[in-house]
PDB file of C-alpha atoms in Angstrom:
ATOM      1  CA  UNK D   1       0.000   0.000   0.000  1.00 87.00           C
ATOM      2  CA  UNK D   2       1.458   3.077  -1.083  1.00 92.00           C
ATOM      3  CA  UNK D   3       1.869   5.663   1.868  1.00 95.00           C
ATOM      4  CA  UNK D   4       3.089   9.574   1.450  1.00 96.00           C
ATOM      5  CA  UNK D   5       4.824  11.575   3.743  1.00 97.00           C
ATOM      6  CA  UNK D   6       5.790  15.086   4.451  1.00 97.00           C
ATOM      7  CA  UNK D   7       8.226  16.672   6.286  1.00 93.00           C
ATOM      8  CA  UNK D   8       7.960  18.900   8.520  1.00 92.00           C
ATOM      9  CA  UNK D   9       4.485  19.204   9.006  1.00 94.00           C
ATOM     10  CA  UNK D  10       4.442  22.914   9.580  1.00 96.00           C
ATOM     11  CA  UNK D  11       7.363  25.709   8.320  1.00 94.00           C
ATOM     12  CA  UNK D  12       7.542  29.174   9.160  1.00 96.00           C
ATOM     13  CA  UNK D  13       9.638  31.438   7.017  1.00 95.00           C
ATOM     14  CA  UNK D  14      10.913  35.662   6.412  1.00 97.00           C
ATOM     15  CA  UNK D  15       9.861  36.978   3.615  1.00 97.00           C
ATOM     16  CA  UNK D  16      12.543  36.517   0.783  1.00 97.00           C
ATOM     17  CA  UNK D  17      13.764  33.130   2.075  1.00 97.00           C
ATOM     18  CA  UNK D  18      13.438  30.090  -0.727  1.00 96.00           C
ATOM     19  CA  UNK D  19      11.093  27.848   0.725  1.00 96.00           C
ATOM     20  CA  UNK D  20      12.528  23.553   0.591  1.00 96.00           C
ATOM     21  CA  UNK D  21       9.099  21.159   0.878  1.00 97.00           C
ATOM     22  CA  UNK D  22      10.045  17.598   1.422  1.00 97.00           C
ATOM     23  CA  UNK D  23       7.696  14.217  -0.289  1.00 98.00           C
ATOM     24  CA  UNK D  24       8.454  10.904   0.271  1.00 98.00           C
ATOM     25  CA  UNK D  25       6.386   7.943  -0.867  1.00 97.00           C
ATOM     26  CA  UNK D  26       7.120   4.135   0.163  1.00 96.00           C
ATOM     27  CA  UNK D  27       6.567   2.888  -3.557  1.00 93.00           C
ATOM     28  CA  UNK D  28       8.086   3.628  -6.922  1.00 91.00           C
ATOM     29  CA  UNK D  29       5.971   2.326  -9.108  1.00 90.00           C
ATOM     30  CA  UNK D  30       4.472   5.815  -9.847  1.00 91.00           C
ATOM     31  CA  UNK D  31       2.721   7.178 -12.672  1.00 89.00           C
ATOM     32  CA  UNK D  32       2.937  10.854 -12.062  1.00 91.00           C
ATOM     33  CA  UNK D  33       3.229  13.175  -8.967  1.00 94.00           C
ATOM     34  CA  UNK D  34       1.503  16.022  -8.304  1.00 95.00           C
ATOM     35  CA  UNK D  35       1.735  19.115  -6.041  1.00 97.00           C
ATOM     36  CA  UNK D  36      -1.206  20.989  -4.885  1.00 96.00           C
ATOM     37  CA  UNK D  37      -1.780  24.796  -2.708  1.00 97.00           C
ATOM     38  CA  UNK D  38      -4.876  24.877  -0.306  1.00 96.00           C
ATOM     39  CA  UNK D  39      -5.867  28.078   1.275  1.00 94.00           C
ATOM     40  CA  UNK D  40      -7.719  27.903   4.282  1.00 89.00           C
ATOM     41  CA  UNK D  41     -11.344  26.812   3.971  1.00 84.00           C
ATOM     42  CA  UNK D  42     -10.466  26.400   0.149  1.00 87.00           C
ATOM     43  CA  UNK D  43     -10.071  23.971  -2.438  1.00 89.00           C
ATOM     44  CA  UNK D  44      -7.342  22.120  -3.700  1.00 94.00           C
ATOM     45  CA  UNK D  45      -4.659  23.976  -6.604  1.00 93.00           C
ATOM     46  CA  UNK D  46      -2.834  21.920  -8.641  1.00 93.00           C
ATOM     47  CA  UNK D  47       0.717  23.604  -8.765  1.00 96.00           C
ATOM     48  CA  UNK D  48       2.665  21.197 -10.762  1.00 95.00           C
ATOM     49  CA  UNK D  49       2.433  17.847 -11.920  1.00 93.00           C
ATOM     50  CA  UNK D  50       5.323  15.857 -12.867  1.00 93.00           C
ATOM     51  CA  UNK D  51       5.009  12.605 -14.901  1.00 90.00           C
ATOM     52  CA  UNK D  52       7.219   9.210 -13.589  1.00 90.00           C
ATOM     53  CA  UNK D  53       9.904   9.648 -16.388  1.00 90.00           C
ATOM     54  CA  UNK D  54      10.374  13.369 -15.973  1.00 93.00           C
ATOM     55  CA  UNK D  55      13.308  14.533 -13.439  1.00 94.00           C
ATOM     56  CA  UNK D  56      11.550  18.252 -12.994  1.00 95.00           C
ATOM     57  CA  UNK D  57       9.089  20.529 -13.328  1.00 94.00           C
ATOM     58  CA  UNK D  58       9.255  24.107 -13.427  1.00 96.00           C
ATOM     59  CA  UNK D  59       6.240  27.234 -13.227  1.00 94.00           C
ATOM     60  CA  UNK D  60       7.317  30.747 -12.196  1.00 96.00           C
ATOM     61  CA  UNK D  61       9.132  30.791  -9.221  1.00 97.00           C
ATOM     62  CA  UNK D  62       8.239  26.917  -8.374  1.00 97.00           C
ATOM     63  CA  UNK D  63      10.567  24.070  -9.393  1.00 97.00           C
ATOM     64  CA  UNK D  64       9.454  20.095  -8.334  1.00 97.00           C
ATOM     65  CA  UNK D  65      12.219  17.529  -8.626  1.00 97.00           C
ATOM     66  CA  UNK D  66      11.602  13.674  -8.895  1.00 97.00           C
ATOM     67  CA  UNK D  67      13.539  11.287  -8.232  1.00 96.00           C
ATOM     68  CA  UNK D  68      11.596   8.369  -8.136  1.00 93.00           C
ATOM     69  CA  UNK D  69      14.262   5.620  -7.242  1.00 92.00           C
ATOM     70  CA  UNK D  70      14.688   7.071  -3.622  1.00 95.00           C
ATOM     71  CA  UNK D  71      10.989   7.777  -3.488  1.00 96.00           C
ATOM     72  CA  UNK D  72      11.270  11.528  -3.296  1.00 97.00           C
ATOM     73  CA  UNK D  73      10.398  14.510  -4.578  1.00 97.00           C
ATOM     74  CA  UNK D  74      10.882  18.322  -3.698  1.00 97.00           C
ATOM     75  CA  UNK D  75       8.885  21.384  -4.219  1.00 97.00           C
ATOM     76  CA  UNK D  76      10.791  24.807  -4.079  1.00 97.00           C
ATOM     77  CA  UNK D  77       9.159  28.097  -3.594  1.00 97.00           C
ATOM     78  CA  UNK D  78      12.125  30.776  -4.853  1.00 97.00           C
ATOM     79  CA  UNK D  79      11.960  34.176  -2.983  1.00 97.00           C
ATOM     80  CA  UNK D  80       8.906  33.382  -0.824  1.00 96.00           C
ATOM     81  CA  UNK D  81       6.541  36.334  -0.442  1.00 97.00           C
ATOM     82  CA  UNK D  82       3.713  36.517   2.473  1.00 97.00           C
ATOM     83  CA  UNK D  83       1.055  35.337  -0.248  1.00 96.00           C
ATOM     84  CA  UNK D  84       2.722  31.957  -0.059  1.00 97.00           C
ATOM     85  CA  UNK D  85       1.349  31.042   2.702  1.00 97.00           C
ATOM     86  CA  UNK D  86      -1.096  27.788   2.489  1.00 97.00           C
ATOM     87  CA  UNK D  87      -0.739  24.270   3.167  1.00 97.00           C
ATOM     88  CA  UNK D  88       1.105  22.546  -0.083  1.00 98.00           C
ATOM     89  CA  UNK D  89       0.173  18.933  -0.518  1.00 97.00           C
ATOM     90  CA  UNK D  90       1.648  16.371  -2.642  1.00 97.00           C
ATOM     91  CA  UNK D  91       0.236  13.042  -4.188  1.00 95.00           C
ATOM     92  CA  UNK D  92       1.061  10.105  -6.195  1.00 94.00           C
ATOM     93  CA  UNK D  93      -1.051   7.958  -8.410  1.00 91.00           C
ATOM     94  CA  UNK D  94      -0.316   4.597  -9.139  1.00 83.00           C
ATOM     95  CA  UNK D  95      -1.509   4.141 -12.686  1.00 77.00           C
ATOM     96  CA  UNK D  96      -3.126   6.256 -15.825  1.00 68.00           C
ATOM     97  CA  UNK D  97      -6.188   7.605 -14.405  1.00 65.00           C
ATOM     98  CA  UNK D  98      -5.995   6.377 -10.928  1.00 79.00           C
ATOM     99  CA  UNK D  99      -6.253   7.594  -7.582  1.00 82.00           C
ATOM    100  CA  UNK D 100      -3.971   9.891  -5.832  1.00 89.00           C
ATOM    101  CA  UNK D 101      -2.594   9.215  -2.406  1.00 93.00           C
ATOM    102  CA  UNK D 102      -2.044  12.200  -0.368  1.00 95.00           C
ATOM    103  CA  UNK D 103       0.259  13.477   2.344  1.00 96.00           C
ATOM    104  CA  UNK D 104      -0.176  14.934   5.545  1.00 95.00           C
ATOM    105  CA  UNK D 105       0.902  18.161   3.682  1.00 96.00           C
ATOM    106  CA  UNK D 106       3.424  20.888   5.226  1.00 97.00           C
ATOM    107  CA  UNK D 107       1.364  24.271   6.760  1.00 97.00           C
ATOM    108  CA  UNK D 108       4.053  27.161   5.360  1.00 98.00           C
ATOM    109  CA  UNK D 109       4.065  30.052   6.854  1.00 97.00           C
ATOM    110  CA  UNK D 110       5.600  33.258   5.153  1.00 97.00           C
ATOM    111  CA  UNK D 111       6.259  36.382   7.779  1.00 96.00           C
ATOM    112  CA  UNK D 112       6.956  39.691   6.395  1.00 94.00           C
TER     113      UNK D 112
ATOM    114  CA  UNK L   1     -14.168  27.321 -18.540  1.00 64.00           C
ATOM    115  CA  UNK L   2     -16.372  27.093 -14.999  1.00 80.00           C
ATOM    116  CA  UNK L   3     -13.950  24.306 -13.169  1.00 93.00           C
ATOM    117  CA  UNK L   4     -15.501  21.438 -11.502  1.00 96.00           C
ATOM    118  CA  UNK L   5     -18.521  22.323  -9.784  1.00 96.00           C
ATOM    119  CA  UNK L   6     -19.883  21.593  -6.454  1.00 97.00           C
ATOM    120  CA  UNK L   7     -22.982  21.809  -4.522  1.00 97.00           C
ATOM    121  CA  UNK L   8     -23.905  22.614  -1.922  1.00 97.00           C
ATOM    122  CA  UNK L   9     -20.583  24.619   0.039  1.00 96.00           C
ATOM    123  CA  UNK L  10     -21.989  24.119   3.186  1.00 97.00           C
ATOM    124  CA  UNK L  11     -24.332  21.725   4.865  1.00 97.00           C
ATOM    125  CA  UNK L  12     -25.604  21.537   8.508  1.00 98.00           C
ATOM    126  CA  UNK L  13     -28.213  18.199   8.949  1.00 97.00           C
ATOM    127  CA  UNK L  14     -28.743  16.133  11.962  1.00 97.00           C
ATOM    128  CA  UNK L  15     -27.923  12.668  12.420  1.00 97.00           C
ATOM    129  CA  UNK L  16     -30.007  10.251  10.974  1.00 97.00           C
ATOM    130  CA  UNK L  17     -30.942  11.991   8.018  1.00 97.00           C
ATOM    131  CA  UNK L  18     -30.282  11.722   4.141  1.00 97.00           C
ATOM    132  CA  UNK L  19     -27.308  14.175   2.564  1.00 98.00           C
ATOM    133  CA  UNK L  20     -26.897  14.174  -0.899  1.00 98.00           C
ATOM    134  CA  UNK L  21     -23.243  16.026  -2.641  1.00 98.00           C
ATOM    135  CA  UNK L  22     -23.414  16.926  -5.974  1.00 98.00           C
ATOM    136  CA  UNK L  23     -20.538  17.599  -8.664  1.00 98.00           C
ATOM    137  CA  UNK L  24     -20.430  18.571 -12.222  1.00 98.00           C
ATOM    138  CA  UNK L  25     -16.924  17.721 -13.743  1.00 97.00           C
ATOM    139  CA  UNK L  26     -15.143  19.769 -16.238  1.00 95.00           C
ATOM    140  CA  UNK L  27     -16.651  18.885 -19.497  1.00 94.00           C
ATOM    141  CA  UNK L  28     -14.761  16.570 -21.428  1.00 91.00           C
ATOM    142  CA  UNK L  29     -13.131  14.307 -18.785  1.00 92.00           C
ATOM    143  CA  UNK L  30     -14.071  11.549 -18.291  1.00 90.00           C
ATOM    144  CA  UNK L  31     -12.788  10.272 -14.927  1.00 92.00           C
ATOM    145  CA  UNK L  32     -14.367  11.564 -11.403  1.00 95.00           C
ATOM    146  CA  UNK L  33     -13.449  11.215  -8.192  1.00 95.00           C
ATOM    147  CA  UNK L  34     -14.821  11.493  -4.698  1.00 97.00           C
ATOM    148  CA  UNK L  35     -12.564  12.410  -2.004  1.00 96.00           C
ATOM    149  CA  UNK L  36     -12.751  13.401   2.250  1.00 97.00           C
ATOM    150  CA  UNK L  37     -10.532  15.585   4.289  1.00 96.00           C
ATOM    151  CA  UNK L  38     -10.442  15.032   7.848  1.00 95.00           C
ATOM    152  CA  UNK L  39      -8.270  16.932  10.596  1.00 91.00           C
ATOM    153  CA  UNK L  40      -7.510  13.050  11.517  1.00 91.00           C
ATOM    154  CA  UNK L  41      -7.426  11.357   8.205  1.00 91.00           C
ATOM    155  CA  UNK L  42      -6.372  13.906   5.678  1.00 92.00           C
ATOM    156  CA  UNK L  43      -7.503  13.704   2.205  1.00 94.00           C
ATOM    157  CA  UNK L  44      -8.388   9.826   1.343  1.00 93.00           C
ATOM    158  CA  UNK L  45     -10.238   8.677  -1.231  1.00 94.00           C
ATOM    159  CA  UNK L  46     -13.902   7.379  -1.440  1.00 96.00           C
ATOM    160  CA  UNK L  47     -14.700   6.334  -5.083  1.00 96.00           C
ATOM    161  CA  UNK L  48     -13.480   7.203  -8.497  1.00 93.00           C
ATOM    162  CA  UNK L  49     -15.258   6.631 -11.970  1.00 94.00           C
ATOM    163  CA  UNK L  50     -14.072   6.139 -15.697  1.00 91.00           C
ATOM    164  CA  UNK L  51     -16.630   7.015 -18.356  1.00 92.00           C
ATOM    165  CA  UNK L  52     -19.579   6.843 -15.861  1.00 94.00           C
ATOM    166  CA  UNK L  53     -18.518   3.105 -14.314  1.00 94.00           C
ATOM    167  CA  UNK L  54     -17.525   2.990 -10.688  1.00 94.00           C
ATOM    168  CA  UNK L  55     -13.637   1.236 -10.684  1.00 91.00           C
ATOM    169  CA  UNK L  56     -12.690   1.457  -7.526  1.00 90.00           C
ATOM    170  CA  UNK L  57     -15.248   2.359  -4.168  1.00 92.00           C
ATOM    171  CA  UNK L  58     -12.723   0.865  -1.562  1.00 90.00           C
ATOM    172  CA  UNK L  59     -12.297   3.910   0.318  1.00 91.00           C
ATOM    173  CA  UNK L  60     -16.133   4.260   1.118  1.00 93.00           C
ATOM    174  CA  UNK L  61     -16.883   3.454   4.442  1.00 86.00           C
ATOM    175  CA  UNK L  62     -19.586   1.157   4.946  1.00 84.00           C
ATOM    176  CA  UNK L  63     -23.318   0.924   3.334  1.00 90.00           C
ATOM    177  CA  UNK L  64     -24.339   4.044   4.560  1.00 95.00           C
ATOM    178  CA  UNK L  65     -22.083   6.053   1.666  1.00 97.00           C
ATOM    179  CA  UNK L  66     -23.138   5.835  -1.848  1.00 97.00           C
ATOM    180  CA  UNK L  67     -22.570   7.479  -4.916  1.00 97.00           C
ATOM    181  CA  UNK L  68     -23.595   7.281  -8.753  1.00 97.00           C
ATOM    182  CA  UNK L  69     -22.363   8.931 -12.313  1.00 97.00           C
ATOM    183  CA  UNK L  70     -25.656   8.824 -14.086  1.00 96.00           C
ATOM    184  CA  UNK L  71     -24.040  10.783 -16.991  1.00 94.00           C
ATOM    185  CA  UNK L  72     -20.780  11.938 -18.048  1.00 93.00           C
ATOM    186  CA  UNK L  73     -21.723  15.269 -16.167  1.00 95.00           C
ATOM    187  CA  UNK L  74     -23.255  14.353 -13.009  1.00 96.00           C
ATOM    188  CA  UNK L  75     -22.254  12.605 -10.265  1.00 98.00           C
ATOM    189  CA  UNK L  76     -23.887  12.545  -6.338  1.00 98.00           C
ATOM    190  CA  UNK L  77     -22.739  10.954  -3.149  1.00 98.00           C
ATOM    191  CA  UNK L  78     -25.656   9.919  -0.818  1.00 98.00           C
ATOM    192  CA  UNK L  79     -24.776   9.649   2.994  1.00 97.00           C
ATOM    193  CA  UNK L  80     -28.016   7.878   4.949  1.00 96.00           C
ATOM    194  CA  UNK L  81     -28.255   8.075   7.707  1.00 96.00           C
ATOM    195  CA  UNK L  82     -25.525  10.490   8.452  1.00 96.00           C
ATOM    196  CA  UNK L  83     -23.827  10.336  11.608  1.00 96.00           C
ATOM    197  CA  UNK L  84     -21.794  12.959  13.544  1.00 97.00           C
ATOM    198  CA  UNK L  85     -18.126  11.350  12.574  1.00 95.00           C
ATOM    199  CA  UNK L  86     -18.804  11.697   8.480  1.00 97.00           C
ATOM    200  CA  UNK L  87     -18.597  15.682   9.229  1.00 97.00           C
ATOM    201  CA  UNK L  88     -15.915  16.653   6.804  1.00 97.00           C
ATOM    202  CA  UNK L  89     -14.623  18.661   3.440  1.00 97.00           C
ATOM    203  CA  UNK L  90     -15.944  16.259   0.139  1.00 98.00           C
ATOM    204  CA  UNK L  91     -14.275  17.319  -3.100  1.00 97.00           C
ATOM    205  CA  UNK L  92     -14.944  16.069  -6.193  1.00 97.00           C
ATOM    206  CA  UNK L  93     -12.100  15.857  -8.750  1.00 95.00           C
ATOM    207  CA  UNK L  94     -12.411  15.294 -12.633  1.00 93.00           C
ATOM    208  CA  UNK L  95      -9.504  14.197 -15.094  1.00 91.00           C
ATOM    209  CA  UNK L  96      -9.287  13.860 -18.568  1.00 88.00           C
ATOM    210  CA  UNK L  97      -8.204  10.378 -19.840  1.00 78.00           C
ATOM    211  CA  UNK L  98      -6.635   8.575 -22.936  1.00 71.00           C
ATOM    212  CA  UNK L  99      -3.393   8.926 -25.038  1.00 63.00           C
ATOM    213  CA  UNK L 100      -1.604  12.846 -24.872  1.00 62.00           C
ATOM    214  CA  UNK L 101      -3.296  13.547 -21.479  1.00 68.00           C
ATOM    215  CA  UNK L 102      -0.948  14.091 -18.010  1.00 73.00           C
ATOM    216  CA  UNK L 103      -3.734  12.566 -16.027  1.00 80.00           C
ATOM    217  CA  UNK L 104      -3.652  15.627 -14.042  1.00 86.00           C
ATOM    218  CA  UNK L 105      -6.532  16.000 -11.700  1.00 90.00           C
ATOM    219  CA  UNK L 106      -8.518  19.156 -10.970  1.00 92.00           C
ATOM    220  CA  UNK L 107     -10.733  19.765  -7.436  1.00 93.00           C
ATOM    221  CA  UNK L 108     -13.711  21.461  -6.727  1.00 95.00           C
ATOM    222  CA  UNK L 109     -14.357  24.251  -4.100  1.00 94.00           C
ATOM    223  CA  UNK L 110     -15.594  20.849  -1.984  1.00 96.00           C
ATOM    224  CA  UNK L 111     -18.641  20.253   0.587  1.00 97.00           C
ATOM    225  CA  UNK L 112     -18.174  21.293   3.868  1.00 97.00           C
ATOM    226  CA  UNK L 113     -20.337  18.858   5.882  1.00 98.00           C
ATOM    227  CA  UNK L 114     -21.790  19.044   9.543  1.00 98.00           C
ATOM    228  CA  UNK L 115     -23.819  16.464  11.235  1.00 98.00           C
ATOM    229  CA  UNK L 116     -24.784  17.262  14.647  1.00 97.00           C
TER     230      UNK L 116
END
């Protein structure tokens, strides 16, 4: 059974800092990975999706790594600003058109 | 284009009665999916359908959860009876499927759900 994680659960940065999320998932057999925003009370965002043979993804001033070997992935947020602020998610699905197993997420927090 | 659409936001209902969720998914995909976020739990989830035809409903519950596609866009999931513990967030997400698609899924505003 494919479980997600991410670390840390919460992340509280200045204003200007890059911002480093961490997902890990137990099995490799992915199809594609994606990263999502949610804003309190809100729905989910999809940010960036990266398919299992791509390395990266890049929109703006995110960038998502995959290395699917180790199980691992990395969102980076460059030159965070306090709009940033939400909980980012990621999940994995398993197959073409399946379901997507979240994690926990990580809460960021951007001060000014 | 409107985004996958959900109805109602909110709903407050007592135990023991019927709640029904409704979602339109963006037109032209043609896989759904019904998912819950829980403080608890997180986001698992509940039931996902290709062209209309339930695939996998693993994640529901028990009995008391259903949900149909009776058309490529519509799809409803039925609690009865409710009980105080399914209070959650239920989003709907819709994805387009076959050959030059990503697969990428896209949410809905989701249901916020209270049963006191």
């Amino acid at each position: 059974k494919q479980e997600v994680t991410q670390i840390p659960a919460a992340l509280s940065v200045p204003e200007g800092e890059n911002l480093v999320l961490n997902c890990s998932f137990t099995d490799s057999a992915i199809y594609n990975l994606q990263w999502f925003r949610q804003d309190p009370g809100k729905g989910l965002t999809s940010l960036l999706l990266i398919q299992s043979s791509q390395r990266e993804q890049t929109s703006g001033r995110l960038n998502a790594s995959l290395d699917k070997s180790s199980g691992r992935s990395t969102l980076y947020i460059a030159a965070s600003q306090p709009g940033d602020s939400a909980t980012y998610l990621c999940a994995v699905s398993g197959a073409a058109g399946n379901k997507l197993t979240f994690g926990g997420g990580t809460r960021v927090l951007v001060k000014p | 284009d409107a985004g996958v659409i959900q109805s109602p936001r909110h709903e407050v209902t007592e135990m023991g009665q019927e709640v029904t969720l409704r979602c339109k998914p963006i037109s032209g995909h043609n896989s759904l999916f019904w998912y819950r976020q829980t403080m608890m739990r997180g986001l698992e989830l509940l039931i996902y359908f290709n062209n209309n035809v339930p695939i996998d409903d693993s994640g529901m519950p028990e009995d008391r959860f259903s949900a149909k596609m009776p058309n490529a866009s519509f799809s409803t999931l039925k609690i009865q009876p409710s009980e105080p513990r399914d209070s959650a967030v239920y989003f709907c997400a819709s994805s387009p499927q076959g050959r030059g698609f990503r697969y990428e899924q896209y949410f809905g505003p989701g249901t916020r759900l209270t049963v006191t």
